[in-house]
Each structure stands twice: as structure tokens, then as C-alpha cells.
Amino acid sequence: MAVGPCSTEIQQRRVELVENYSEHLTRLLDVLFNVGAVTEEDLSFIRGSSVRGERECMRVLLDVLNGRGEESCRAFLYVLPSVQDETAKLGQPSRQNSLRKHKVILARQHGLVDYLNIRGQTLEQDEGGCWTDITFSRQAGYASSSQCRHESAGVGDAFRTRADETCIFKDIYENLLCNTTSGVNMLSGVAGSGKTTVVKRLVREWSAETNSSKIVLSLSFRELNLITQDQSLQDLLSDHYIHLKPFLPELLNSNPTQFLLILDGLDEFCYPLNFEHTPKCSDPERVQPIQSIVVNLIKGNLLPGVSIFLTSRPHAVSKVPPVLVSQFYSLLGFSVAQQKQYFEQNCSSPEAADAVWASVSSHKPLLLMCHIPAFCWIVSTALHDGGSCLYPDSISATLGDKEALEEASSSLVPSEENSKPVTISEIYCCFVKSILLFHVQGRSEGSHHTRLQHAPHVLGEMQPILKSLGAMAFKGLLERRFIFENSDLSSFNLDSTKLSQVFLSEILKEDRASLTFEKGFHFIHTSVQEFLAALYYVLQSLSGSDPFSGLKASTGYLQSAFKQMASAVNKFGRPHRLFRRRIKKALRCGERHQSGHMDLFSRFVCGLLVPRTRLILNGFFPDGPKMHLLRCQPSPDPTPPFLLHLLHSQLQSSTLSPERKVNVCHCLYEAQDPGLSQRLQSWMKVLSQQASDQSASGNKDWSELAFLLQLSPDLQVLNLDAQGLDADGLRRLLPVLPLFSTLSLGQNPLGPDGAAVLSLVLRNPDCRIQRLWVVATGLGCEGLKILVEALKENRTVTDLRMAINKIGDVGAGYLAELLRMNHTLMDIRLRDNLVTDKGAEVLMAALKENTTLEYLWMFDNKFTKDGVKKLKEFAKTRPNLDIKVCV
């Protein structure tokens, strides 16, 4: 049937019709039925879609008209003016009405369905759900830095480098929407830290505010990536916000300061931003490439005075020159207390929350990763719902051997303490298994035990889908792509509807990129994409197939047959050599990316090569449950020896950067290398020997030590005296420094820069340091001043030893200021610090206000006999204060 002009016009105007006429649907249906354009059956069919909203009913109506043919479409276009006339008689919607409609539309587009919003709510509910608090830091501008590690490796550092002012969501809201300031505000945070959730909450609270003078326009870089042709900013915004089209150009030209433009996900923008050579453009109507529009907006050429809120992951922050950023926010993620609060809110019972928290808090690598809210959600799902998946009790049921189960429970299954997932790979295995067993529609029936018994069958049944999904994830990682379209899914034989049914929103989110009204898909967290990619890679490698061959487009029959024959020859000819080569290739994937991209992928590959870990997903891998694993005592070295040899050889490489070495350590941890504890003992032996010169620090990889120390929860004293440790080395130890009760750093060239690092440690909310010994570290007055500012906030340090630091009377004045405010310090040692009688007078004056200090030792300073006499007389007035001094 030929398509007539009216049908074509409706198709071309489809977006406009849905946006502008959905609210008049009832009147439209009445008129169309009266003129015979639709039947009663059509009305019943259209109204049956009302559960999905008026807009969906309008789409169904347009489809019905298109099916009815040209006459019905002509009648529809004929009655549209009458609907407009009736609206005009009731009063043409004012600008305020359109802005109210704009708020409703934005609120609907930014629904709060996220892992930060524990109890997700529908749009009709007024309450915003149960939110776990999250903390931000704020500073003017930002300092550019190179990032050479996976961003997840620095999640804990955020709390340990909190030198800037901290703030809460309310402060950001007021700055962006209540103040008249303009310019670029940037929010940085690792994947899963809650950047998009902040944007959603910002929009929703603005939409609920009746007196806001700002107009919010929100675009994501995912949507902008879909624009392939040049266009103007005015057309871009008008097409995106059709309901504002009649007066948007006037507002943009007359008063740009009333707009807040949100650009979410700079790290996902696929076009390069050239701030030096992009032609200047101040005309919103000029047609130009999309990347030029973004550059001119950020530089303030387009819409001067507009407020811009940019969000980005850390590695892409430097795309914007620091001079253009007026306010820089960092998402610090969850503190330890907030992590515990999250588990309490997310688990079904206090007992379950306590069990999850006990498991997380007892393993420092898990605790550090849980600074990321998304990882908290993954861990909660894995431990709460799938914790019992680690050693499935269904293996013997699959084999039909009761005796095997009895022997397995006594030999393979460790004690309760050791049967909990501890590596990141085990956590993600439990997570995926939990999703498939307990959260998939149609599988929610039956007891927990019954579903575990059917786990191998379910995993075997879902293997093709998981394999295809992993292949797509792996290809995306290689291409640094995180957004996938329907065409991508089709190329991997994936059905979007089936995916939605299997994985719901807990693994995949379905996004409607509204600029072109196309579907896009992205994993809910990049770590999930990296895990599924590793799952696919290991599955292919264990099966003897090339993981890269599954990513290429299908070829002709003869070529395909030849490849299959060659693959079969390779499998039987040299399988072990090929397998090792592929694993080595996987470990090298991340080395090409300085940002640490694919570091987690390589760690997951190492973890999945451990038979104990793969056993969690029994039924998925081709090797299946090995009877010798069930009947015999676990091997003392369950990890393939070649993998450990490969990783250890990388550690010994002189060309490997410190960041790369840390990733190798993570790989060894995932591979459950028993030699990690031996490596820590070797470090302890090295640290027990004082370095002969300060240059020895260059031979020590402090980042590796920081990682190894995370694996020793019982170690309370860290003695790094005379190790040639400088400020840079101290900074590499940041993740673990707050976790020790005694921190001894004497005779190291720390200087003021080292004091700045220590100040970050002391401000950390998780700081446990009670004894801080910084003897002969070159602090001087400048370094002491930095340290004092941190000690004013610290409530853990009771013992401060800082002899031989040349603080003088100026430094004594800083300490006096501290003593007036700090009521935690009980012991201060100031031997040989060039303090004179003047400094002693200042200290005595401060001690009249301080009653908590018990020891003040000041041997070998520059006191006169009269000064010593005054100090001793003062000591007599304070029987609980032991002052030791000499001439």
C-alpha cells in the first residue's frame, strides 16, 4: 500500500505530536471516533495502553492511524486545529504553564531509580526514597594531574586527600540554582560514585521548587554522541525541548543567566574537544559540529552568563582546561560509617546487615572498594542474596552422588570463616549468580535451597546469553565504548526484550537517547562490564577458542569453515601454549592505557582462572565440577602455576611503573597467590634494616607495600624509620597510613610536603593513629604549621614525638595555639628544636588553658638558666604534667 502525504507528515511530526498533543488525547479520540477515523475496537486497543501513560497511548493512536491508511490520517490532521482552537478558547498556555510542563517532563526523565536510592519509588510518590548520605569536597578550580592507574584503585584516597572544604548536596543545589553566579561547575567521581544520581536529584528537587528563578536544561554526552550532523545550539535545544520551542530562542538571546545547563558524562563524549583551535562562535543560530558547540559553551562564547554543570570521571577531567572551571566538586563516596548505614538500609534484616558488614569490614580490599556506592550495592547483593553461592550445595545433586556431597562438605568446603567470598572475582561471581537465581522474573518462586540446587541448570541455560553479553562487553572495552545500540545487540544475537527480562535493571539499564528517540544500553557499572568481558574471555580460552575471533563480523561459508578447521588443529596441536598466550595477552590489555583502563578486566581474568572461584559458577564453564576437587583435599596451589610465574616475572621487571606493579599485586590477590604473605614478610625484613642513604627510597615500591599492608588487618604498628621515605613515597602509602595505631616516620626527608600528606591522613574520618612519631623529618616551621592545622581537627593522636625539626620559637607558637584547642594530646616530645625562653613563655601561657597534656619533654633546646628555672617552677603548679628540660 502506497504511503500518502498525510501519513508521511504524521510520521515526520511524530515526536512533536506525542509531546504536544498527548494531554488532549481524550478529546482527540472522541472527535476521531465521531468522524469515523477510528472504530470502537481501535478505541479499546488504544485505551488499553493507558497503564503506560498518555504518551504511549498517543504513540499507539499514531500507529493505528498509519495502519488505517491515508483517509484516517487526513482526518486526524484536519481535526488537530479544532483541538488547538479549543485550547485557545480555554486560554493559550502561558510561558509559566509551559515552564511548569517543562519541570514535569524533566522530573519524569530523571526518575530516581539507582543504587543510592535504596527504596526506589515511582514517579507518583512524593517522597524521594531512603537516601544514604554522601559527601563532596569543593575547591576553586582544579589542579590537573596524570592518572596512571584504574580509578577504583584511588577510591579510598578521596577521603585521605580531603584537604579542601567538604560540603553536602544542599550546598551544591544552592550554588547552582539559588545564587546568581555563572560559569562552569564540574563534578568529578569514579564510575558508580553517584554523579548521574546527583544530576537526577538536582533536577527533581528543582522541579519541586515553586520559586526557583532558574530554568534547567539537561543533556547527556551519551545523547550528544548520537548527533552526527552539524547543527546550531538553538536547533539542538529546541529539538530536545519541543514544548519550549515557541519562546526558547527569545529566552536564550535575552537572558542566558537564568539557565542552568547540565552536561552529564564528559568522559563518555566520543568527539575530541579542542579548546585552542576551535573557531569562536557567539551566535546560537550558527550551524557547527557538536564538539564546537560544547567548546564554545564551556568557554562562555555561546550564551555568556549561563551556568554550566559538568560531570565527569576523573580521567576525563583534564579535557577541560582548569582556567575555565570556577568551582570543582569531587564525590568522595561513602565513608566507613556511611557504608555500614547503606548495608543496614539495604539488607532485609539487622542480622543480615551485620553479617554482610562483618564480612566486608574484615577484608580491607573489600572495605576500600566499598567507598564506591555502586560497589556497595554489588557487594550487598552478592553477600546478602548470594553469599551461600560460594560453595554450592548442588554439586553432588548434579552428579547424583550423595557420598560426593559428604566428602565435599568435609574436604573442599572450608570453614565458615573461609567460605565467604573475599576476592573481588568471587564477589562478582556471587553477584551474577544471585541475579540469575533470585532476581530474574519467573525465578522468584521456590525456597533458597531449591533454587541453589537448580543453579548449574540455570547457569548452563543462561550460558549463551552471558557469553554473547560478555563478548559485547569485551569489544566495548577494547574500543572504549560504554554505550551500545540495538545494532550492537543484534550483531551478538542478543534480544533487548529478553535482556530486560533476564537482567532487569540490576545489570543493564535501558536508556532512551531522546535527541533521536533511539534505544541505547549501558552496563549499570563499568566494573560489571569488565567482569562479564573477563567471563567471556576465560570461557573462550578454556574452550580452546580465540576470544578475539568472536568479536568479528561473520564471514563467508568457506572462510568460516577454514577458520573452524584451523581452530580445531590448534586445539589438538598446542592447546596449552595457545591458552597461556591468550592469558598473557589479556594481562597486557591494560598496559596500553595510562588511565588504568581494563585493569579490573585483567584482575577478573586472573581470579576466574582459579578453579575455586570458577566453582561458584558451576554449570557455566565447560570443565564443570571436577571430581578430584570434590573427593580430595584442596590443592595447596589451586592457581595455574604458569599464571603465578607470569605475574611474578612482571613484578620483577625494572621497566614496570609503580602503578602497573600495584595492578600486578591485585592480580596476584585475585589469583589467590599464597606467596603474597611471603612478599609482605620480605618487606618487613627490609624495613627492619635502616637505609644507608636517602637515595634508597628510589629502590622501594611504596605502592606495592601499601597494597600488601591491606592484607594484614592485625598489623597495628608501622615503623618506617630511616628508609629514605620522601613526600612522594608517603603519598603512595596514603591508603593504609590511617589504619595503624602507631606511625613512626623518623629520620626521613619528609619536609613540608610530607607534612601536607600527613595532614590528609590526620583529617581522614577513619584515622586510628594514636602515636605519631616524626623525629628528624625536616618539618621546620612551615611543616609544623601544616601539621598543627590538621591536629586541631584530629581526635585520635595522643602521642606526638617531633624532636630535631628546627621549629624554633615560631613553631612553639604554633604548638601553643594547638594546645589551646586540642584536648586529645597527652604527650609531646620536642628535644633539640631550637626553642628559646620566648617560646617557653608562649607554651606555658597555653598550658594554663590545657589540662589534658601529661608529658612535655624539651631537652637540648636553647633555654637560659632563668628559662629553665621558670619552666620548673611552672611544673610545680601542675602536678599531673611532667615537664623535662635542661640548659
PDB file of C-alpha atoms in Angstrom, residues 551-802:
ATOM      1  CA  LEU A 551      34.147 -10.199  18.029  1.00  0.00           C
ATOM      2  CA  LYS A 552      34.482 -10.114  14.234  1.00  0.00           C
ATOM      3  CA  ALA A 553      31.661  -9.949  11.729  1.00  0.00           C
ATOM      4  CA  SER A 554      30.581 -13.223  10.203  1.00  0.00           C
ATOM      5  CA  THR A 555      32.418 -14.227   7.029  1.00  0.00           C
ATOM      6  CA  GLY A 556      31.629 -16.456   4.067  1.00  0.00           C
ATOM      7  CA  TYR A 557      30.993 -20.158   4.411  1.00  0.00           C
ATOM      8  CA  LEU A 558      34.336 -21.354   3.018  1.00  0.00           C
ATOM      9  CA  GLN A 559      36.336 -18.858   5.032  1.00  0.00           C
ATOM     10  CA  SER A 560      34.380 -19.732   8.162  1.00  0.00           C
ATOM     11  CA  ALA A 561      34.908 -23.464   7.597  1.00  0.00           C
ATOM     12  CA  PHE A 562      38.625 -22.905   7.104  1.00  0.00           C
ATOM     13  CA  LYS A 563      38.843 -20.961  10.355  1.00  0.00           C
ATOM     14  CA  GLN A 564      36.997 -23.716  12.215  1.00  0.00           C
ATOM     15  CA  MET A 565      39.393 -26.328  10.837  1.00  0.00           C
ATOM     16  CA  ALA A 566      42.407 -24.209  11.795  1.00  0.00           C
ATOM     17  CA  SER A 567      40.956 -23.686  15.264  1.00  0.00           C
ATOM     18  CA  ALA A 568      40.432 -27.436  15.681  1.00  0.00           C
ATOM     19  CA  VAL A 569      44.029 -28.123  14.636  1.00  0.00           C
ATOM     20  CA  ASN A 570      45.247 -25.537  17.155  1.00  0.00           C
ATOM     21  CA  LYS A 571      43.145 -27.064  19.929  1.00  0.00           C
ATOM     22  CA  PHE A 572      44.640 -30.510  19.463  1.00  0.00           C
ATOM     23  CA  GLY A 573      48.122 -29.418  18.423  1.00  0.00           C
ATOM     24  CA  ARG A 574      49.261 -26.972  21.074  1.00  0.00           C
ATOM     25  CA  PRO A 575      46.382 -26.137  23.424  1.00  0.00           C
ATOM     26  CA  HIS A 576      48.490 -25.282  26.473  1.00  0.00           C
ATOM     27  CA  ARG A 577      50.735 -22.907  24.567  1.00  0.00           C
ATOM     28  CA  LEU A 578      47.757 -21.137  22.987  1.00  0.00           C
ATOM     29  CA  PHE A 579      45.973 -20.886  26.334  1.00  0.00           C
ATOM     30  CA  ARG A 580      48.984 -19.285  28.007  1.00  0.00           C
ATOM     31  CA  ARG A 581      49.453 -16.891  25.119  1.00  0.00           C
ATOM     32  CA  ARG A 582      45.851 -15.722  25.394  1.00  0.00           C
ATOM     33  CA  ILE A 583      46.119 -15.181  29.141  1.00  0.00           C
ATOM     34  CA  LYS A 584      49.318 -13.214  28.656  1.00  0.00           C
ATOM     35  CA  LYS A 585      47.534 -11.132  26.025  1.00  0.00           C
ATOM     36  CA  ALA A 586      44.697 -10.426  28.466  1.00  0.00           C
ATOM     37  CA  LEU A 587      47.136  -9.191  31.104  1.00  0.00           C
ATOM     38  CA  ARG A 588      48.738  -6.869  28.574  1.00  0.00           C
ATOM     39  CA  CYS A 589      45.425  -5.294  27.538  1.00  0.00           C
ATOM     40  CA  GLY A 590      45.580  -2.682  30.278  1.00  0.00           C
ATOM     41  CA  GLU A 591      49.208  -1.730  29.731  1.00  0.00           C
ATOM     42  CA  ARG A 592      48.305   0.321  26.662  1.00  0.00           C
ATOM     43  CA  HIS A 593      46.077   2.642  28.721  1.00  0.00           C
ATOM     44  CA  GLN A 594      47.761   5.044  31.121  1.00  0.00           C
ATOM     45  CA  SER A 595      44.430   5.686  32.843  1.00  0.00           C
ATOM     46  CA  GLY A 596      44.287   2.124  34.151  1.00  0.00           C
ATOM     47  CA  HIS A 597      41.531   1.198  31.696  1.00  0.00           C
ATOM     48  CA  MET A 598      40.982  -2.591  31.739  1.00  0.00           C
ATOM     49  CA  ASP A 599      42.944  -3.092  34.967  1.00  0.00           C
ATOM     50  CA  LEU A 600      39.868  -4.632  36.567  1.00  0.00           C
ATOM     51  CA  PHE A 601      39.431  -6.806  33.495  1.00  0.00           C
ATOM     52  CA  SER A 602      42.903  -8.277  33.937  1.00  0.00           C
ATOM     53  CA  ARG A 603      42.251  -8.850  37.659  1.00  0.00           C
ATOM     54  CA  PHE A 604      38.991 -10.639  36.894  1.00  0.00           C
ATOM     55  CA  VAL A 605      40.743 -12.848  34.340  1.00  0.00           C
ATOM     56  CA  CYS A 606      43.286 -13.880  36.983  1.00  0.00           C
ATOM     57  CA  GLY A 607      40.536 -14.541  39.513  1.00  0.00           C
ATOM     58  CA  LEU A 608      38.471 -16.641  37.102  1.00  0.00           C
ATOM     59  CA  LEU A 609      41.471 -18.845  36.348  1.00  0.00           C
ATOM     60  CA  VAL A 610      41.303 -20.118  39.939  1.00  0.00           C
ATOM     61  CA  PRO A 611      39.252 -23.375  39.992  1.00  0.00           C
ATOM     62  CA  ARG A 612      37.884 -22.478  43.428  1.00  0.00           C
ATOM     63  CA  THR A 613      36.412 -19.273  42.020  1.00  0.00           C
ATOM     64  CA  ARG A 614      35.017 -20.892  38.875  1.00  0.00           C
ATOM     65  CA  LEU A 615      33.273 -23.455  41.044  1.00  0.00           C
ATOM     66  CA  ILE A 616      30.894 -20.690  42.152  1.00  0.00           C
ATOM     67  CA  LEU A 617      29.549 -20.592  38.592  1.00  0.00           C
ATOM     68  CA  ASN A 618      29.376 -24.374  38.298  1.00  0.00           C
ATOM     69  CA  GLY A 619      27.446 -25.194  35.133  1.00  0.00           C
ATOM     70  CA  PHE A 620      28.710 -22.199  33.183  1.00  0.00           C
ATOM     71  CA  PHE A 621      32.267 -23.279  32.366  1.00  0.00           C
ATOM     72  CA  PRO A 622      32.970 -26.265  30.102  1.00  0.00           C
ATOM     73  CA  ASP A 623      35.244 -28.029  32.600  1.00  0.00           C
ATOM     74  CA  GLY A 624      32.330 -28.456  35.060  1.00  0.00           C
ATOM     75  CA  PRO A 625      32.779 -29.807  38.591  1.00  0.00           C
ATOM     76  CA  LYS A 626      35.941 -31.893  38.816  1.00  0.00           C
ATOM     77  CA  MET A 627      35.546 -34.981  40.942  1.00  0.00           C
ATOM     78  CA  HIS A 628      39.118 -34.783  42.177  1.00  0.00           C
ATOM     79  CA  LEU A 629      38.262 -31.365  43.580  1.00  0.00           C
ATOM     80  CA  LEU A 630      35.349 -32.906  45.432  1.00  0.00           C
ATOM     81  CA  ARG A 631      36.983 -36.073  46.693  1.00  0.00           C
ATOM     82  CA  CYS A 632      40.456 -34.862  47.566  1.00  0.00           C
ATOM     83  CA  GLN A 633      41.875 -32.248  49.829  1.00  0.00           C
ATOM     84  CA  PRO A 634      42.161 -28.911  48.058  1.00  0.00           C
ATOM     85  CA  SER A 635      45.460 -28.438  46.321  1.00  0.00           C
ATOM     86  CA  PRO A 636      47.809 -26.148  48.250  1.00  0.00           C
ATOM     87  CA  ASP A 637      48.348 -24.227  44.995  1.00  0.00           C
ATOM     88  CA  PRO A 638      44.995 -24.241  43.131  1.00  0.00           C
ATOM     89  CA  THR A 639      46.026 -21.452  40.766  1.00  0.00           C
ATOM     90  CA  PRO A 640      47.690 -22.463  37.466  1.00  0.00           C
ATOM     91  CA  PRO A 641      51.455 -22.229  38.162  1.00  0.00           C
ATOM     92  CA  PHE A 642      52.146 -20.542  34.827  1.00  0.00           C
ATOM     93  CA  LEU A 643      49.879 -17.632  35.841  1.00  0.00           C
ATOM     94  CA  LEU A 644      51.741 -17.073  39.110  1.00  0.00           C
ATOM     95  CA  HIS A 645      55.071 -17.347  37.262  1.00  0.00           C
ATOM     96  CA  LEU A 646      53.901 -14.780  34.694  1.00  0.00           C
ATOM     97  CA  LEU A 647      52.736 -12.312  37.345  1.00  0.00           C
ATOM     98  CA  HIS A 648      55.879 -12.706  39.454  1.00  0.00           C
ATOM     99  CA  SER A 649      58.064 -12.121  36.404  1.00  0.00           C
ATOM    100  CA  GLN A 650      56.152  -8.897  35.719  1.00  0.00           C
ATOM    101  CA  LEU A 651      56.762  -7.747  39.293  1.00  0.00           C
ATOM    102  CA  GLN A 652      60.485  -8.233  38.841  1.00  0.00           C
ATOM    103  CA  SER A 653      60.562  -6.144  35.657  1.00  0.00           C
ATOM    104  CA  SER A 654      62.625  -2.982  36.027  1.00  0.00           C
ATOM    105  CA  THR A 655      60.581  -1.164  33.369  1.00  0.00           C
ATOM    106  CA  LEU A 656      57.223  -1.600  35.100  1.00  0.00           C
ATOM    107  CA  SER A 657      55.846   1.606  36.643  1.00  0.00           C
ATOM    108  CA  PRO A 658      54.718   1.646  40.311  1.00  0.00           C
ATOM    109  CA  GLU A 659      51.069   1.843  39.233  1.00  0.00           C
ATOM    110  CA  ARG A 660      51.479  -1.206  36.989  1.00  0.00           C
ATOM    111  CA  LYS A 661      53.133  -3.110  39.840  1.00  0.00           C
ATOM    112  CA  VAL A 662      50.178  -2.371  42.098  1.00  0.00           C
ATOM    113  CA  ASN A 663      47.841  -3.803  39.478  1.00  0.00           C
ATOM    114  CA  VAL A 664      50.007  -6.929  39.288  1.00  0.00           C
ATOM    115  CA  CYS A 665      49.675  -7.238  43.072  1.00  0.00           C
ATOM    116  CA  HIS A 666      45.901  -7.004  42.700  1.00  0.00           C
ATOM    117  CA  CYS A 667      46.085  -9.743  40.054  1.00  0.00           C
ATOM    118  CA  LEU A 668      48.089 -11.929  42.443  1.00  0.00           C
ATOM    119  CA  TYR A 669      45.483 -11.342  45.150  1.00  0.00           C
ATOM    120  CA  GLU A 670      42.684 -12.342  42.774  1.00  0.00           C
ATOM    121  CA  ALA A 671      44.741 -15.389  41.764  1.00  0.00           C
ATOM    122  CA  GLN A 672      44.929 -16.248  45.494  1.00  0.00           C
ATOM    123  CA  ASP A 673      48.720 -16.405  45.419  1.00  0.00           C
ATOM    124  CA  PRO A 674      49.969 -17.840  48.717  1.00  0.00           C
ATOM    125  CA  GLY A 675      53.239 -16.002  48.146  1.00  0.00           C
ATOM    126  CA  LEU A 676      51.722 -12.586  48.899  1.00  0.00           C
ATOM    127  CA  SER A 677      52.182 -13.070  52.633  1.00  0.00           C
ATOM    128  CA  GLN A 678      55.792 -14.090  51.992  1.00  0.00           C
ATOM    129  CA  ARG A 679      56.282 -10.948  49.946  1.00  0.00           C
ATOM    130  CA  LEU A 680      54.993  -8.863  52.856  1.00  0.00           C
ATOM    131  CA  GLN A 681      57.401 -10.635  55.195  1.00  0.00           C
ATOM    132  CA  SER A 682      60.215  -9.739  52.819  1.00  0.00           C
ATOM    133  CA  TRP A 683      59.115  -6.117  53.028  1.00  0.00           C
ATOM    134  CA  MET A 684      59.063  -6.263  56.812  1.00  0.00           C
ATOM    135  CA  LYS A 685      62.610  -7.619  56.760  1.00  0.00           C
ATOM    136  CA  VAL A 686      63.713  -4.770  54.514  1.00  0.00           C
ATOM    137  CA  LEU A 687      62.036  -2.198  56.757  1.00  0.00           C
ATOM    138  CA  SER A 688      63.775  -3.592  59.807  1.00  0.00           C
ATOM    139  CA  GLN A 689      67.077  -2.549  58.246  1.00  0.00           C
ATOM    140  CA  GLN A 690      67.621   1.197  58.179  1.00  0.00           C
ATOM    141  CA  ALA A 691      68.557   2.596  54.779  1.00  0.00           C
ATOM    142  CA  SER A 692      72.156   3.679  54.490  1.00  0.00           C
ATOM    143  CA  ASP A 693      71.263   6.736  52.428  1.00  0.00           C
ATOM    144  CA  GLN A 694      68.214   8.652  51.333  1.00  0.00           C
ATOM    145  CA  SER A 695      68.527   7.516  47.733  1.00  0.00           C
ATOM    146  CA  ALA A 696      67.447   4.045  48.848  1.00  0.00           C
ATOM    147  CA  SER A 697      63.846   5.225  48.603  1.00  0.00           C
ATOM    148  CA  GLY A 698      64.128   5.092  44.841  1.00  0.00           C
ATOM    149  CA  ASN A 699      64.544   1.318  45.026  1.00  0.00           C
ATOM    150  CA  LYS A 700      61.387   0.765  47.077  1.00  0.00           C
ATOM    151  CA  ASP A 701      57.942   0.472  45.565  1.00  0.00           C
ATOM    152  CA  TRP A 702      55.814   2.096  48.255  1.00  0.00           C
ATOM    153  CA  SER A 703      52.613   1.498  46.273  1.00  0.00           C
ATOM    154  CA  GLU A 704      53.242  -2.238  46.416  1.00  0.00           C
ATOM    155  CA  LEU A 705      53.814  -2.021  50.171  1.00  0.00           C
ATOM    156  CA  ALA A 706      50.540  -0.114  50.553  1.00  0.00           C
ATOM    157  CA  PHE A 707      48.665  -2.911  48.802  1.00  0.00           C
ATOM    158  CA  LEU A 708      50.347  -5.672  50.788  1.00  0.00           C
ATOM    159  CA  LEU A 709      49.629  -3.916  54.071  1.00  0.00           C
ATOM    160  CA  GLN A 710      45.919  -4.018  53.240  1.00  0.00           C
ATOM    161  CA  LEU A 711      46.118  -7.796  53.551  1.00  0.00           C
ATOM    162  CA  SER A 712      47.358  -7.637  57.161  1.00  0.00           C
ATOM    163  CA  PRO A 713      44.473  -6.457  59.334  1.00  0.00           C
ATOM    164  CA  ASP A 714      46.280  -7.395  62.560  1.00  0.00           C
ATOM    165  CA  LEU A 715      49.322  -5.189  61.927  1.00  0.00           C
ATOM    166  CA  GLN A 716      48.994  -2.168  64.235  1.00  0.00           C
ATOM    167  CA  VAL A 717      52.491  -0.628  64.169  1.00  0.00           C
ATOM    168  CA  LEU A 718      54.114   0.718  61.000  1.00  0.00           C
ATOM    169  CA  ASN A 719      57.778   1.580  61.514  1.00  0.00           C
ATOM    170  CA  LEU A 720      59.334   3.318  58.518  1.00  0.00           C
ATOM    171  CA  ASP A 721      62.241   4.978  60.326  1.00  0.00           C
ATOM    172  CA  ALA A 722      65.287   5.858  58.209  1.00  0.00           C
ATOM    173  CA  GLN A 723      64.004   4.373  54.955  1.00  0.00           C
ATOM    174  CA  GLY A 724      64.710   7.336  52.692  1.00  0.00           C
ATOM    175  CA  LEU A 725      60.954   7.900  52.502  1.00  0.00           C
ATOM    176  CA  ASP A 726      60.095  11.230  50.886  1.00  0.00           C
ATOM    177  CA  ALA A 727      56.772  13.032  50.440  1.00  0.00           C
ATOM    178  CA  ASP A 728      56.010  11.251  47.159  1.00  0.00           C
ATOM    179  CA  GLY A 729      56.593   7.843  48.732  1.00  0.00           C
ATOM    180  CA  LEU A 730      54.458   8.830  51.706  1.00  0.00           C
ATOM    181  CA  ARG A 731      51.687   9.846  49.328  1.00  0.00           C
ATOM    182  CA  ARG A 732      51.744   6.379  47.763  1.00  0.00           C
ATOM    183  CA  LEU A 733      51.140   4.910  51.208  1.00  0.00           C
ATOM    184  CA  LEU A 734      48.042   7.054  51.791  1.00  0.00           C
ATOM    185  CA  PRO A 735      45.501   4.217  51.505  1.00  0.00           C
ATOM    186  CA  VAL A 736      46.862   2.445  54.596  1.00  0.00           C
ATOM    187  CA  LEU A 737      48.507   5.108  56.776  1.00  0.00           C
ATOM    188  CA  PRO A 738      45.322   5.982  58.732  1.00  0.00           C
ATOM    189  CA  LEU A 739      44.760   2.336  59.671  1.00  0.00           C
ATOM    190  CA  PHE A 740      47.700   1.953  62.091  1.00  0.00           C
ATOM    191  CA  SER A 741      47.725   2.893  65.753  1.00  0.00           C
ATOM    192  CA  THR A 742      51.458   3.735  65.685  1.00  0.00           C
ATOM    193  CA  LEU A 743      53.070   5.522  62.739  1.00  0.00           C
ATOM    194  CA  SER A 744      56.824   6.054  63.079  1.00  0.00           C
ATOM    195  CA  LEU A 745      58.448   8.058  60.272  1.00  0.00           C
ATOM    196  CA  GLY A 746      61.636   9.276  61.942  1.00  0.00           C
ATOM    197  CA  GLN A 747      64.791  10.226  60.026  1.00  0.00           C
ATOM    198  CA  ASN A 748      63.081  10.514  56.644  1.00  0.00           C
ATOM    199  CA  PRO A 749      63.293  13.593  54.353  1.00  0.00           C
ATOM    200  CA  LEU A 750      59.601  14.463  54.528  1.00  0.00           C
ATOM    201  CA  GLY A 751      59.756  18.252  54.806  1.00  0.00           C
ATOM    202  CA  PRO A 752      56.689  20.493  54.468  1.00  0.00           C
ATOM    203  CA  ASP A 753      55.376  18.437  51.531  1.00  0.00           C
ATOM    204  CA  GLY A 754      55.406  15.350  53.734  1.00  0.00           C
ATOM    205  CA  ALA A 755      53.610  17.302  56.451  1.00  0.00           C
ATOM    206  CA  ALA A 756      50.903  18.117  53.907  1.00  0.00           C
ATOM    207  CA  VAL A 757      50.449  14.393  53.235  1.00  0.00           C
ATOM    208  CA  LEU A 758      50.295  13.679  56.974  1.00  0.00           C
ATOM    209  CA  SER A 759      47.654  16.365  57.393  1.00  0.00           C
ATOM    210  CA  LEU A 760      45.455  14.444  54.959  1.00  0.00           C
ATOM    211  CA  VAL A 761      45.966  11.294  56.989  1.00  0.00           C
ATOM    212  CA  LEU A 762      45.057  13.025  60.241  1.00  0.00           C
ATOM    213  CA  ARG A 763      41.893  14.515  58.740  1.00  0.00           C
ATOM    214  CA  ASN A 764      40.708  11.146  57.471  1.00  0.00           C
ATOM    215  CA  PRO A 765      37.490  10.163  59.315  1.00  0.00           C
ATOM    216  CA  ASP A 766      38.825   6.599  59.535  1.00  0.00           C
ATOM    217  CA  CYS A 767      42.117   7.674  61.130  1.00  0.00           C
ATOM    218  CA  ARG A 768      43.213   5.407  64.007  1.00  0.00           C
ATOM    219  CA  ILE A 769      46.667   6.843  64.659  1.00  0.00           C
ATOM    220  CA  GLN A 770      47.384   7.321  68.359  1.00  0.00           C
ATOM    221  CA  ARG A 771      51.180   7.667  68.242  1.00  0.00           C
ATOM    222  CA  LEU A 772      52.723   9.876  65.543  1.00  0.00           C
ATOM    223  CA  TRP A 773      56.499   9.960  65.601  1.00  0.00           C
ATOM    224  CA  VAL A 774      58.164  12.308  63.133  1.00  0.00           C
ATOM    225  CA  VAL A 775      61.634  12.738  64.640  1.00  0.00           C
ATOM    226  CA  ALA A 776      64.198  14.436  62.380  1.00  0.00           C
ATOM    227  CA  THR A 777      61.960  14.674  59.315  1.00  0.00           C
ATOM    228  CA  GLY A 778      62.831  18.250  58.300  1.00  0.00           C
ATOM    229  CA  LEU A 779      59.413  19.677  59.055  1.00  0.00           C
ATOM    230  CA  GLY A 780      60.604  23.145  60.127  1.00  0.00           C
ATOM    231  CA  CYS A 781      58.143  25.906  60.985  1.00  0.00           C
ATOM    232  CA  GLU A 782      56.286  25.581  57.694  1.00  0.00           C
ATOM    233  CA  GLY A 783      55.736  21.843  58.032  1.00  0.00           C
ATOM    234  CA  LEU A 784      54.725  22.141  61.699  1.00  0.00           C
ATOM    235  CA  LYS A 785      52.128  24.782  60.837  1.00  0.00           C
ATOM    236  CA  ILE A 786      50.529  22.403  58.320  1.00  0.00           C
ATOM    237  CA  LEU A 787      50.569  19.569  60.851  1.00  0.00           C
ATOM    238  CA  VAL A 788      49.078  21.741  63.598  1.00  0.00           C
ATOM    239  CA  GLU A 789      46.091  22.700  61.429  1.00  0.00           C
ATOM    240  CA  ALA A 790      45.292  19.013  60.963  1.00  0.00           C
ATOM    241  CA  LEU A 791      45.804  18.178  64.639  1.00  0.00           C
ATOM    242  CA  LYS A 792      43.236  20.827  65.553  1.00  0.00           C
ATOM    243  CA  GLU A 793      40.633  18.586  63.893  1.00  0.00           C
ATOM    244  CA  ASN A 794      42.120  15.224  64.815  1.00  0.00           C
ATOM    245  CA  ARG A 795      40.774  13.372  67.850  1.00  0.00           C
ATOM    246  CA  THR A 796      42.947  10.227  67.847  1.00  0.00           C
ATOM    247  CA  VAL A 797      46.601  11.282  68.274  1.00  0.00           C
ATOM    248  CA  THR A 798      47.717  11.286  71.912  1.00  0.00           C
ATOM    249  CA  ASP A 799      51.493  10.950  71.477  1.00  0.00           C
ATOM    250  CA  LEU A 800      53.439  13.384  69.236  1.00  0.00           C
ATOM    251  CA  ARG A 801      57.209  12.996  69.003  1.00  0.00           C
ATOM    252  CA  MET A 802      58.934  15.512  66.772  1.00  0.00           C
TER     253      MET A 802
END
